[in-house]
Amino acid sequence: MLPEGLELREFDPQAATDAEFVALNALQNRVLAETRPYYPPATLSETIAAQTHKRSTMRRREWAVWHGAVMIAAAGMEIYVGQTNQHLAEIWISVLPEWRRRTIGTHLLARIADGVQAEDRRLIMASTSSNSPAGGRFLERLGAEAALRASQNQLVVSELDRPRMQVWLQQAESLKVEFELGIWEGRFPEEEIAAIARLHELMNTAPRGDLQIEDQTYSIEEMREWEGSMAAQNQERWTMYVRRRASGELAGYTEVFWSPNHPDVLGQGDTGVAPAYRNRGLGRWLKAAMIEKVIRERPSVQTVRTGNADANAAMLKINHEMGFKLLHTWQHWQVSLGQVESYLAGRS
């Protein structure tokens, strides 16, 4: 049983009241301050947009624990309903520090397990921050496997190695005979959206550690829904690419994300180069050209943040040469539904 005075019920974003969204926003910002203290609090409108914008290839369920009008814990599961990873469910559980070790997380986990079972998924994945070790300890008790470690890194723009960026750009001059550099700002062009979807699938070649996940494919519909989600959250995306002049083939790209809600922070997304064109300086060209554009056209940006798998030595080397420094680490876990059910049975 839950501690006296608490109520656990499903949270439906499409039916939630304004007061419930305020409570969710407060909980999420408490969790954010613990796990990523360098991030600014999310605005209420950002929370609502993230919760209510639907994507046809994703399905989620969420639950919350209430102490009167205060949301003191929340959890959820999300599954991909496309063509791949039909064995997998991603989950999250957040409990305010003052309410931990009172079986609340276990009660939420039971709801998640029922949801995962109903969706006929067999593997559960979750992530924890080194800033909040309680999450990792909870997953260890379940018997979860620590399958991939990643780093959250930050570049203070004033500390960027600008001379090195100029060297990279000068070295790229010799590449311009074979490749051209370009950029898409905002919505991807219709005539290239299929090729851009394939370009994003380059991230299937990034290190995945021991995570039991399949290669991801992207439909044109998914790419457009992603853009709709960003627009709903007031995010702007720049995607810089390199293209072979002779064939028109897209050879690599890098992406950044910015919001006027938090104008001093830039999110560095994926950077990928096709295997056939690696070790030629295309990645450094892309990164140097992008950060120089950011400095020129987004002068409000003071910090750039990105995440990298610790096994991704090539990208970590580029980022460290630019001046990125470690903020904290993430651990990505996986555990079978059967293990979770056995844990819950032992707790009942």
mmCIF file of C-alpha atoms in Angstrom:
data_model
loop_
_atom_site.group_PDB
_atom_site.id
_atom_site.type_symbol
_atom_site.label_atom_id
_atom_site.label_comp_id
_atom_site.label_asym_id
_atom_site.label_seq_id
_atom_site.Cartn_x
_atom_site.Cartn_y
_atom_site.Cartn_z
ATOM 1 C CA MET A 1 0.000 0.000 0.000
ATOM 2 C CA LEU A 2 1.049 3.559 -0.635
ATOM 3 C CA PRO A 3 1.782 5.697 2.412
ATOM 4 C CA GLU A 4 -1.329 7.221 3.902
ATOM 5 C CA GLY A 5 -2.538 10.405 2.252
ATOM 6 C CA LEU A 6 -1.109 9.610 -1.204
ATOM 7 C CA GLU A 7 -3.064 8.832 -4.358
ATOM 8 C CA LEU A 8 -1.694 7.164 -7.504
ATOM 9 C CA ARG A 9 -3.626 7.717 -10.708
ATOM 10 C CA GLU A 10 -2.980 7.762 -14.440
ATOM 11 C CA PHE A 11 -2.038 11.113 -15.932
ATOM 12 C CA ASP A 12 -3.649 11.884 -19.281
ATOM 13 C CA PRO A 13 -2.118 15.001 -20.877
ATOM 14 C CA GLN A 14 -5.051 15.374 -23.231
ATOM 15 C CA ALA A 15 -7.475 15.629 -20.299
ATOM 16 C CA ALA A 16 -5.242 17.287 -17.690
ATOM 17 C CA THR A 17 -6.378 20.505 -16.024
ATOM 18 C CA ASP A 18 -4.312 23.672 -15.836
ATOM 19 C CA ALA A 19 -3.680 22.982 -12.154
ATOM 20 C CA GLU A 20 -2.400 19.478 -12.957
ATOM 21 C CA PHE A 21 0.013 20.851 -15.545
ATOM 22 C CA VAL A 22 1.264 23.401 -13.019
ATOM 23 C CA ALA A 23 1.903 20.554 -10.575
ATOM 24 C CA LEU A 24 3.696 18.505 -13.253
ATOM 25 C CA ASN A 25 5.837 21.466 -14.256
ATOM 26 C CA ALA A 26 6.847 22.005 -10.619
ATOM 27 C CA LEU A 27 7.814 18.342 -10.210
ATOM 28 C CA GLN A 28 9.777 18.227 -13.457
ATOM 29 C CA ASN A 29 11.700 21.364 -12.557
ATOM 30 C CA ARG A 30 12.612 19.925 -9.155
ATOM 31 C CA VAL A 31 13.924 16.824 -10.915
ATOM 32 C CA LEU A 32 15.730 18.936 -13.516
ATOM 33 C CA ALA A 33 17.448 20.957 -10.787
ATOM 34 C CA GLU A 34 18.747 17.711 -9.289
ATOM 35 C CA THR A 35 19.770 15.818 -12.423
ATOM 36 C CA ARG A 36 20.840 18.746 -14.653
ATOM 37 C CA PRO A 37 21.292 21.775 -12.385
ATOM 38 C CA TYR A 38 22.855 23.836 -15.163
ATOM 39 C CA TYR A 39 19.578 23.849 -17.165
ATOM 40 C CA PRO A 40 17.046 26.663 -16.708
ATOM 41 C CA PRO A 41 13.587 25.632 -15.450
ATOM 42 C CA ALA A 42 11.083 24.692 -18.129
ATOM 43 C CA THR A 43 8.276 27.155 -18.632
ATOM 44 C CA LEU A 44 4.707 25.993 -18.141
ATOM 45 C CA SER A 45 4.033 26.407 -21.870
ATOM 46 C CA GLU A 46 7.037 24.191 -22.699
ATOM 47 C CA THR A 47 5.773 21.488 -20.356
ATOM 48 C CA ILE A 48 2.288 21.581 -21.836
ATOM 49 C CA ALA A 49 3.588 21.529 -25.415
ATOM 50 C CA ALA A 50 5.903 18.585 -24.734
ATOM 51 C CA GLN A 51 3.070 16.648 -23.122
ATOM 52 C CA THR A 52 0.272 17.339 -25.575
ATOM 53 C CA HIS A 53 1.965 17.183 -28.977
ATOM 54 C CA LYS A 54 1.249 13.714 -30.367
ATOM 55 C CA ARG A 55 3.424 11.722 -32.757
ATOM 56 C CA SER A 56 1.806 8.875 -34.682
ATOM 57 C CA THR A 57 4.753 6.504 -34.242
ATOM 58 C CA MET A 58 5.035 6.949 -30.466
ATOM 59 C CA ARG A 59 2.626 5.811 -27.776
ATOM 60 C CA ARG A 60 3.003 6.667 -24.101
ATOM 61 C CA ARG A 61 1.295 6.241 -20.768
ATOM 62 C CA GLU A 62 1.997 8.187 -17.588
ATOM 63 C CA TRP A 63 1.118 7.996 -13.917
ATOM 64 C CA ALA A 64 1.434 10.429 -11.036
ATOM 65 C CA VAL A 65 1.377 10.223 -7.247
ATOM 66 C CA TRP A 66 -0.398 13.070 -5.482
ATOM 67 C CA HIS A 67 -0.210 14.452 -1.966
ATOM 68 C CA GLY A 68 -3.257 16.632 -2.041
ATOM 69 C CA ALA A 69 -2.718 19.080 -4.910
ATOM 70 C CA VAL A 70 1.048 18.433 -5.058
ATOM 71 C CA MET A 71 2.512 15.932 -7.514
ATOM 72 C CA ILE A 72 5.290 14.251 -5.556
ATOM 73 C CA ALA A 73 6.193 11.521 -8.083
ATOM 74 C CA ALA A 74 5.563 10.616 -11.699
ATOM 75 C CA ALA A 75 6.427 7.831 -14.095
ATOM 76 C CA GLY A 76 5.847 6.864 -17.669
ATOM 77 C CA MET A 77 6.533 4.496 -20.514
ATOM 78 C CA GLU A 78 6.908 5.143 -24.219
ATOM 79 C CA ILE A 79 6.978 2.699 -27.094
ATOM 80 C CA TYR A 80 7.795 3.087 -30.750
ATOM 81 C CA VAL A 81 5.084 1.723 -33.016
ATOM 82 C CA GLY A 82 6.987 1.921 -36.293
ATOM 83 C CA GLN A 83 8.804 -0.911 -38.052
ATOM 84 C CA THR A 84 11.647 -1.533 -35.594
ATOM 85 C CA ASN A 85 12.315 -2.113 -31.883
ATOM 86 C CA GLN A 86 8.986 -3.776 -31.259
ATOM 87 C CA HIS A 87 10.518 -5.542 -28.253
ATOM 88 C CA LEU A 88 11.349 -2.349 -26.385
ATOM 89 C CA ALA A 89 9.746 0.097 -23.944
ATOM 90 C CA GLU A 90 11.505 3.164 -22.539
ATOM 91 C CA ILE A 91 10.517 4.193 -19.025
ATOM 92 C CA TRP A 92 11.140 6.884 -16.426
ATOM 93 C CA ILE A 93 10.342 7.265 -12.743
ATOM 94 C CA SER A 94 10.805 10.461 -10.736
ATOM 95 C CA VAL A 95 10.212 10.756 -6.982
ATOM 96 C CA LEU A 96 10.964 13.906 -5.016
ATOM 97 C CA PRO A 97 13.912 13.346 -2.636
ATOM 98 C CA GLU A 98 11.873 13.851 0.542
ATOM 99 C CA TRP A 99 9.459 11.089 -0.546
ATOM 100 C CA ARG A 100 11.996 8.413 -1.522
ATOM 101 C CA ARG A 101 12.426 5.039 0.184
ATOM 102 C CA ARG A 102 8.680 4.828 0.884
ATOM 103 C CA THR A 103 7.748 2.267 -1.826
ATOM 104 C CA ILE A 104 6.405 4.989 -4.128
ATOM 105 C CA GLY A 105 8.818 4.110 -6.939
ATOM 106 C CA THR A 106 7.910 0.440 -6.614
ATOM 107 C CA HIS A 107 4.194 1.222 -6.897
ATOM 108 C CA LEU A 108 4.843 3.248 -10.027
ATOM 109 C CA LEU A 109 7.026 0.477 -11.433
ATOM 110 C CA ALA A 110 4.137 -1.959 -11.006
ATOM 111 C CA ARG A 111 1.910 0.260 -13.158
ATOM 112 C CA ILE A 112 4.657 0.478 -15.760
ATOM 113 C CA ALA A 113 5.132 -3.307 -15.798
ATOM 114 C CA ASP A 114 1.420 -3.815 -16.419
ATOM 115 C CA GLY A 115 1.587 -1.281 -19.252
ATOM 116 C CA VAL A 116 4.640 -2.894 -20.822
ATOM 117 C CA GLN A 117 2.977 -6.307 -20.599
ATOM 118 C CA ALA A 118 -0.172 -4.960 -22.249
ATOM 119 C CA GLU A 119 1.937 -3.683 -25.163
ATOM 120 C CA ASP A 120 3.643 -7.091 -25.512
ATOM 121 C CA ARG A 121 7.112 -5.648 -24.984
ATOM 122 C CA ARG A 122 9.849 -7.670 -23.276
ATOM 123 C CA LEU A 123 12.759 -5.276 -22.703
ATOM 124 C CA ILE A 124 12.752 -2.101 -20.610
ATOM 125 C CA MET A 125 15.270 0.709 -20.914
ATOM 126 C CA ALA A 126 15.891 3.677 -18.618
ATOM 127 C CA SER A 127 18.546 6.347 -18.045
ATOM 128 C CA THR A 128 19.989 7.804 -14.850
ATOM 129 C CA SER A 129 22.197 10.792 -14.070
ATOM 130 C CA SER A 130 25.351 10.710 -11.964
ATOM 131 C CA ASN A 131 23.920 13.786 -10.221
ATOM 132 C CA SER A 132 21.124 11.621 -8.826
ATOM 133 C CA PRO A 133 22.603 8.232 -7.834
ATOM 134 C CA ALA A 134 19.347 7.056 -6.259
ATOM 135 C CA GLY A 135 18.011 6.137 -9.703
ATOM 136 C CA GLY A 136 20.952 3.891 -10.475
ATOM 137 C CA ARG A 137 20.684 2.145 -7.121
ATOM 138 C CA PHE A 138 16.993 1.470 -7.753
ATOM 139 C CA LEU A 139 17.722 -0.098 -11.142
ATOM 140 C CA GLU A 140 20.533 -2.185 -9.697
ATOM 141 C CA ARG A 141 18.060 -3.656 -7.216
ATOM 142 C CA LEU A 142 15.923 -4.711 -10.177
ATOM 143 C CA GLY A 143 18.887 -6.523 -11.695
ATOM 144 C CA ALA A 144 19.175 -4.064 -14.596
ATOM 145 C CA GLU A 145 22.293 -4.091 -16.764
ATOM 146 C CA ALA A 146 24.346 -0.913 -17.180
ATOM 147 C CA ALA A 147 24.584 -1.158 -20.961
ATOM 148 C CA LEU A 148 25.943 2.200 -22.150
ATOM 149 C CA ARG A 149 27.647 5.111 -20.412
ATOM 150 C CA ALA A 150 27.460 8.595 -21.875
ATOM 151 C CA SER A 151 28.819 12.027 -21.005
ATOM 152 C CA GLN A 152 27.014 15.348 -20.861
ATOM 153 C CA ASN A 153 29.517 17.934 -22.047
ATOM 154 C CA GLN A 154 29.433 21.726 -22.205
ATOM 155 C CA LEU A 155 31.276 24.355 -24.180
ATOM 156 C CA VAL A 156 31.478 27.860 -22.742
ATOM 157 C CA VAL A 157 31.521 29.890 -25.939
ATOM 158 C CA SER A 158 34.020 32.401 -24.531
ATOM 159 C CA GLU A 159 36.415 29.473 -24.013
ATOM 160 C CA LEU A 160 36.080 28.101 -27.562
ATOM 161 C CA ASP A 161 39.440 27.482 -29.233
ATOM 162 C CA ARG A 162 38.796 29.952 -32.078
ATOM 163 C CA PRO A 163 42.298 29.637 -33.595
ATOM 164 C CA ARG A 164 41.782 25.865 -33.852
ATOM 165 C CA MET A 165 38.416 26.465 -35.588
ATOM 166 C CA GLN A 166 40.165 28.625 -38.163
ATOM 167 C CA VAL A 167 42.730 25.886 -38.746
ATOM 168 C CA TRP A 168 39.934 23.361 -39.331
ATOM 169 C CA LEU A 169 38.215 25.694 -41.772
ATOM 170 C CA GLN A 170 41.482 26.325 -43.614
ATOM 171 C CA GLN A 171 42.135 22.585 -43.846
ATOM 172 C CA ALA A 172 38.647 22.180 -45.304
ATOM 173 C CA GLU A 173 39.544 24.372 -48.284
ATOM 174 C CA SER A 174 41.000 21.323 -50.024
ATOM 175 C CA LEU A 175 37.708 19.459 -49.534
ATOM 176 C CA LYS A 176 35.686 22.049 -51.431
ATOM 177 C CA VAL A 177 36.734 20.591 -54.793
ATOM 178 C CA GLU A 178 34.753 17.429 -53.968
ATOM 179 C CA PHE A 179 32.197 18.636 -51.399
ATOM 180 C CA GLU A 180 29.971 21.630 -50.827
ATOM 181 C CA LEU A 181 28.783 22.914 -47.463
ATOM 182 C CA GLY A 182 25.158 23.933 -46.988
ATOM 183 C CA ILE A 183 22.550 24.552 -44.314
ATOM 184 C CA TRP A 184 18.850 24.024 -43.755
ATOM 185 C CA GLU A 185 17.332 26.455 -41.284
ATOM 186 C CA GLY A 186 13.967 25.347 -39.957
ATOM 187 C CA ARG A 187 11.719 23.077 -42.016
ATOM 188 C CA PHE A 188 13.490 20.652 -44.331
ATOM 189 C CA PRO A 189 12.893 21.196 -48.068
ATOM 190 C CA GLU A 190 10.232 18.904 -49.487
ATOM 191 C CA GLU A 191 12.347 17.850 -52.450
ATOM 192 C CA GLU A 192 15.090 16.508 -50.160
ATOM 193 C CA ILE A 193 13.185 15.219 -47.154
ATOM 194 C CA ALA A 194 13.570 11.529 -48.109
ATOM 195 C CA ALA A 195 17.335 11.892 -48.504
ATOM 196 C CA ILE A 196 17.508 13.834 -45.232
ATOM 197 C CA ALA A 197 15.695 11.010 -43.438
ATOM 198 C CA ARG A 198 18.333 8.567 -44.730
ATOM 199 C CA LEU A 199 21.048 11.003 -43.644
ATOM 200 C CA HIS A 200 19.762 10.910 -40.064
ATOM 201 C CA GLU A 201 20.002 7.124 -40.131
ATOM 202 C CA LEU A 202 23.790 7.569 -40.060
ATOM 203 C CA MET A 203 23.348 7.633 -36.281
ATOM 204 C CA ASN A 204 22.731 3.885 -36.452
ATOM 205 C CA THR A 205 26.507 3.594 -36.842
ATOM 206 C CA ALA A 206 27.184 5.394 -33.529
ATOM 207 C CA PRO A 207 28.361 3.222 -30.604
ATOM 208 C CA ARG A 208 25.502 1.588 -28.674
ATOM 209 C CA GLY A 209 27.437 -0.384 -26.099
ATOM 210 C CA ASP A 210 25.480 -3.461 -25.044
ATOM 211 C CA LEU A 211 22.052 -1.921 -25.620
ATOM 212 C CA GLN A 212 19.750 -4.393 -27.333
ATOM 213 C CA ILE A 213 18.301 -1.977 -29.852
ATOM 214 C CA GLU A 214 17.793 -2.273 -33.584
ATOM 215 C CA ASP A 215 18.675 0.215 -36.296
ATOM 216 C CA GLN A 216 16.170 3.057 -36.518
ATOM 217 C CA THR A 217 14.541 4.091 -39.787
ATOM 218 C CA TYR A 218 12.668 7.351 -40.373
ATOM 219 C CA SER A 219 9.690 7.968 -42.603
ATOM 220 C CA ILE A 220 8.894 11.337 -44.134
ATOM 221 C CA GLU A 221 5.847 11.509 -41.854
ATOM 222 C CA GLU A 222 8.046 11.000 -38.775
ATOM 223 C CA MET A 223 10.434 13.738 -39.886
ATOM 224 C CA ARG A 224 7.547 16.177 -40.323
ATOM 225 C CA GLU A 225 6.022 15.221 -36.961
ATOM 226 C CA TRP A 226 9.388 15.863 -35.323
ATOM 227 C CA GLU A 227 9.372 19.339 -36.850
ATOM 228 C CA GLY A 228 5.845 19.892 -35.555
ATOM 229 C CA SER A 229 6.937 18.926 -32.056
ATOM 230 C CA MET A 230 9.841 21.378 -32.170
ATOM 231 C CA ALA A 231 7.582 24.171 -33.384
ATOM 232 C CA ALA A 232 5.108 23.479 -30.577
ATOM 233 C CA GLN A 233 7.950 23.846 -28.056
ATOM 234 C CA ASN A 234 9.310 27.008 -29.713
ATOM 235 C CA GLN A 235 12.552 25.327 -30.768
ATOM 236 C CA GLU A 236 14.542 26.285 -33.851
ATOM 237 C CA ARG A 237 16.861 23.866 -35.656
ATOM 238 C CA TRP A 238 19.826 24.451 -37.903
ATOM 239 C CA THR A 239 21.163 21.482 -39.880
ATOM 240 C CA MET A 240 24.474 21.942 -41.678
ATOM 241 C CA TYR A 241 25.430 19.356 -44.272
ATOM 242 C CA VAL A 242 28.159 18.391 -46.716
ATOM 243 C CA ARG A 243 27.254 17.089 -50.156
ATOM 244 C CA ARG A 244 29.341 15.450 -52.882
ATOM 245 C CA ARG A 245 29.368 17.780 -55.844
ATOM 246 C CA ALA A 246 29.615 15.047 -58.492
ATOM 247 C CA SER A 247 26.731 12.868 -57.306
ATOM 248 C CA GLY A 248 24.668 15.132 -55.038
ATOM 249 C CA GLU A 249 25.005 12.543 -52.270
ATOM 250 C CA LEU A 250 24.698 13.837 -48.713
ATOM 251 C CA ALA A 251 27.892 12.824 -46.921
ATOM 252 C CA GLY A 252 27.418 14.186 -43.396
ATOM 253 C CA TYR A 253 25.632 16.646 -41.153
ATOM 254 C CA THR A 254 25.505 18.343 -37.775
ATOM 255 C CA GLU A 255 22.478 19.811 -35.979
ATOM 256 C CA VAL A 256 21.920 22.427 -33.294
ATOM 257 C CA PHE A 257 18.767 23.520 -31.464
ATOM 258 C CA TRP A 258 17.916 26.898 -29.957
ATOM 259 C CA SER A 259 14.889 28.465 -28.299
ATOM 260 C CA PRO A 260 14.130 32.123 -27.621
ATOM 261 C CA ASN A 261 12.786 30.918 -24.266
ATOM 262 C CA HIS A 262 16.396 30.182 -23.237
ATOM 263 C CA PRO A 263 18.484 32.291 -25.618
ATOM 264 C CA ASP A 264 21.812 31.786 -23.836
ATOM 265 C CA VAL A 265 21.829 27.987 -24.348
ATOM 266 C CA LEU A 266 22.356 25.993 -27.550
ATOM 267 C CA GLY A 267 21.766 22.262 -27.807
ATOM 268 C CA GLN A 268 24.217 20.374 -30.007
ATOM 269 C CA GLY A 269 22.414 17.426 -31.549
ATOM 270 C CA ASP A 270 23.703 14.689 -33.829
ATOM 271 C CA THR A 271 26.830 14.881 -35.925
ATOM 272 C CA GLY A 272 27.387 12.109 -38.434
ATOM 273 C CA VAL A 273 29.560 11.378 -41.454
ATOM 274 C CA ALA A 274 28.940 8.491 -43.837
ATOM 275 C CA PRO A 275 31.487 5.688 -43.286
ATOM 276 C CA ALA A 276 32.883 6.067 -46.816
ATOM 277 C CA TYR A 277 33.921 9.664 -46.100
ATOM 278 C CA ARG A 278 35.288 9.454 -42.568
ATOM 279 C CA ASN A 279 38.818 10.444 -41.514
ATOM 280 C CA ARG A 280 38.937 13.211 -44.118
ATOM 281 C CA GLY A 281 38.070 16.178 -41.904
ATOM 282 C CA LEU A 282 34.376 16.509 -42.796
ATOM 283 C CA GLY A 283 33.267 16.276 -39.165
ATOM 284 C CA ARG A 284 35.654 19.044 -38.085
ATOM 285 C CA TRP A 285 34.597 21.181 -41.044
ATOM 286 C CA LEU A 286 30.942 20.838 -40.074
ATOM 287 C CA LYS A 287 31.522 21.555 -36.403
ATOM 288 C CA ALA A 288 33.795 24.547 -36.994
ATOM 289 C CA ALA A 289 31.501 26.080 -39.609
ATOM 290 C CA MET A 290 28.462 25.640 -37.399
ATOM 291 C CA ILE A 291 29.948 27.140 -34.245
ATOM 292 C CA GLU A 292 31.251 30.122 -36.216
ATOM 293 C CA LYS A 293 27.743 30.671 -37.627
ATOM 294 C CA VAL A 294 26.295 30.464 -34.116
ATOM 295 C CA ILE A 295 28.751 33.100 -32.852
ATOM 296 C CA ARG A 296 27.880 35.413 -35.746
ATOM 297 C CA GLU A 297 24.114 34.974 -35.780
ATOM 298 C CA ARG A 298 23.205 33.885 -32.242
ATOM 299 C CA PRO A 299 25.338 36.216 -30.107
ATOM 300 C CA SER A 300 23.135 35.538 -27.066
ATOM 301 C CA VAL A 301 24.422 31.954 -26.868
ATOM 302 C CA GLN A 302 26.863 31.549 -23.988
ATOM 303 C CA THR A 303 26.964 27.754 -23.613
ATOM 304 C CA VAL A 304 26.593 24.762 -25.918
ATOM 305 C CA ARG A 305 25.595 21.399 -24.442
ATOM 306 C CA THR A 306 25.747 17.948 -25.942
ATOM 307 C CA GLY A 307 25.752 14.279 -25.009
ATOM 308 C CA ASN A 308 28.128 11.626 -26.298
ATOM 309 C CA ALA A 309 28.513 7.930 -25.672
ATOM 310 C CA ASP A 310 31.793 7.364 -23.862
ATOM 311 C CA ALA A 311 32.654 4.795 -26.536
ATOM 312 C CA ASN A 312 32.362 7.426 -29.290
ATOM 313 C CA ALA A 313 36.043 8.329 -29.170
ATOM 314 C CA ALA A 314 36.091 10.161 -32.501
ATOM 315 C CA MET A 315 33.353 12.653 -31.588
ATOM 316 C CA LEU A 316 34.611 13.094 -28.035
ATOM 317 C CA LYS A 317 38.040 13.994 -29.435
ATOM 318 C CA ILE A 318 36.563 16.687 -31.698
ATOM 319 C CA ASN A 319 34.455 18.111 -28.878
ATOM 320 C CA HIS A 320 37.330 18.166 -26.405
ATOM 321 C CA GLU A 321 39.536 19.920 -28.974
ATOM 322 C CA MET A 322 36.841 22.580 -29.321
ATOM 323 C CA GLY A 323 36.775 23.111 -25.563
ATOM 324 C CA PHE A 324 33.839 21.002 -24.363
ATOM 325 C CA LYS A 325 34.166 19.865 -20.747
ATOM 326 C CA LEU A 326 32.390 17.186 -18.746
ATOM 327 C CA LEU A 327 29.332 18.194 -16.727
ATOM 328 C CA HIS A 328 28.129 14.785 -15.589
ATOM 329 C CA THR A 329 27.517 11.280 -16.877
ATOM 330 C CA TRP A 330 24.442 9.322 -17.908
ATOM 331 C CA GLN A 331 24.013 5.590 -17.529
ATOM 332 C CA HIS A 332 21.659 3.788 -19.890
ATOM 333 C CA TRP A 333 20.174 0.619 -18.422
ATOM 334 C CA GLN A 334 18.219 -2.348 -19.721
ATOM 335 C CA VAL A 335 16.252 -5.019 -17.899
ATOM 336 C CA SER A 336 13.805 -7.671 -19.041
ATOM 337 C CA LEU A 337 10.142 -7.425 -18.158
ATOM 338 C CA GLY A 338 10.488 -10.839 -16.526
ATOM 339 C CA GLN A 339 13.148 -9.550 -14.139
ATOM 340 C CA VAL A 340 10.952 -6.594 -13.199
ATOM 341 C CA GLU A 341 7.981 -8.851 -12.576
ATOM 342 C CA SER A 342 10.113 -11.137 -10.390
ATOM 343 C CA TYR A 343 11.307 -8.143 -8.376
ATOM 344 C CA LEU A 344 7.756 -6.913 -7.889
ATOM 345 C CA ALA A 345 6.557 -10.386 -6.874
ATOM 346 C CA GLY A 346 9.240 -10.486 -4.202
ATOM 347 C CA ARG A 347 8.081 -7.131 -2.864
ATOM 348 C CA SER A 348 4.388 -7.979 -2.696
#
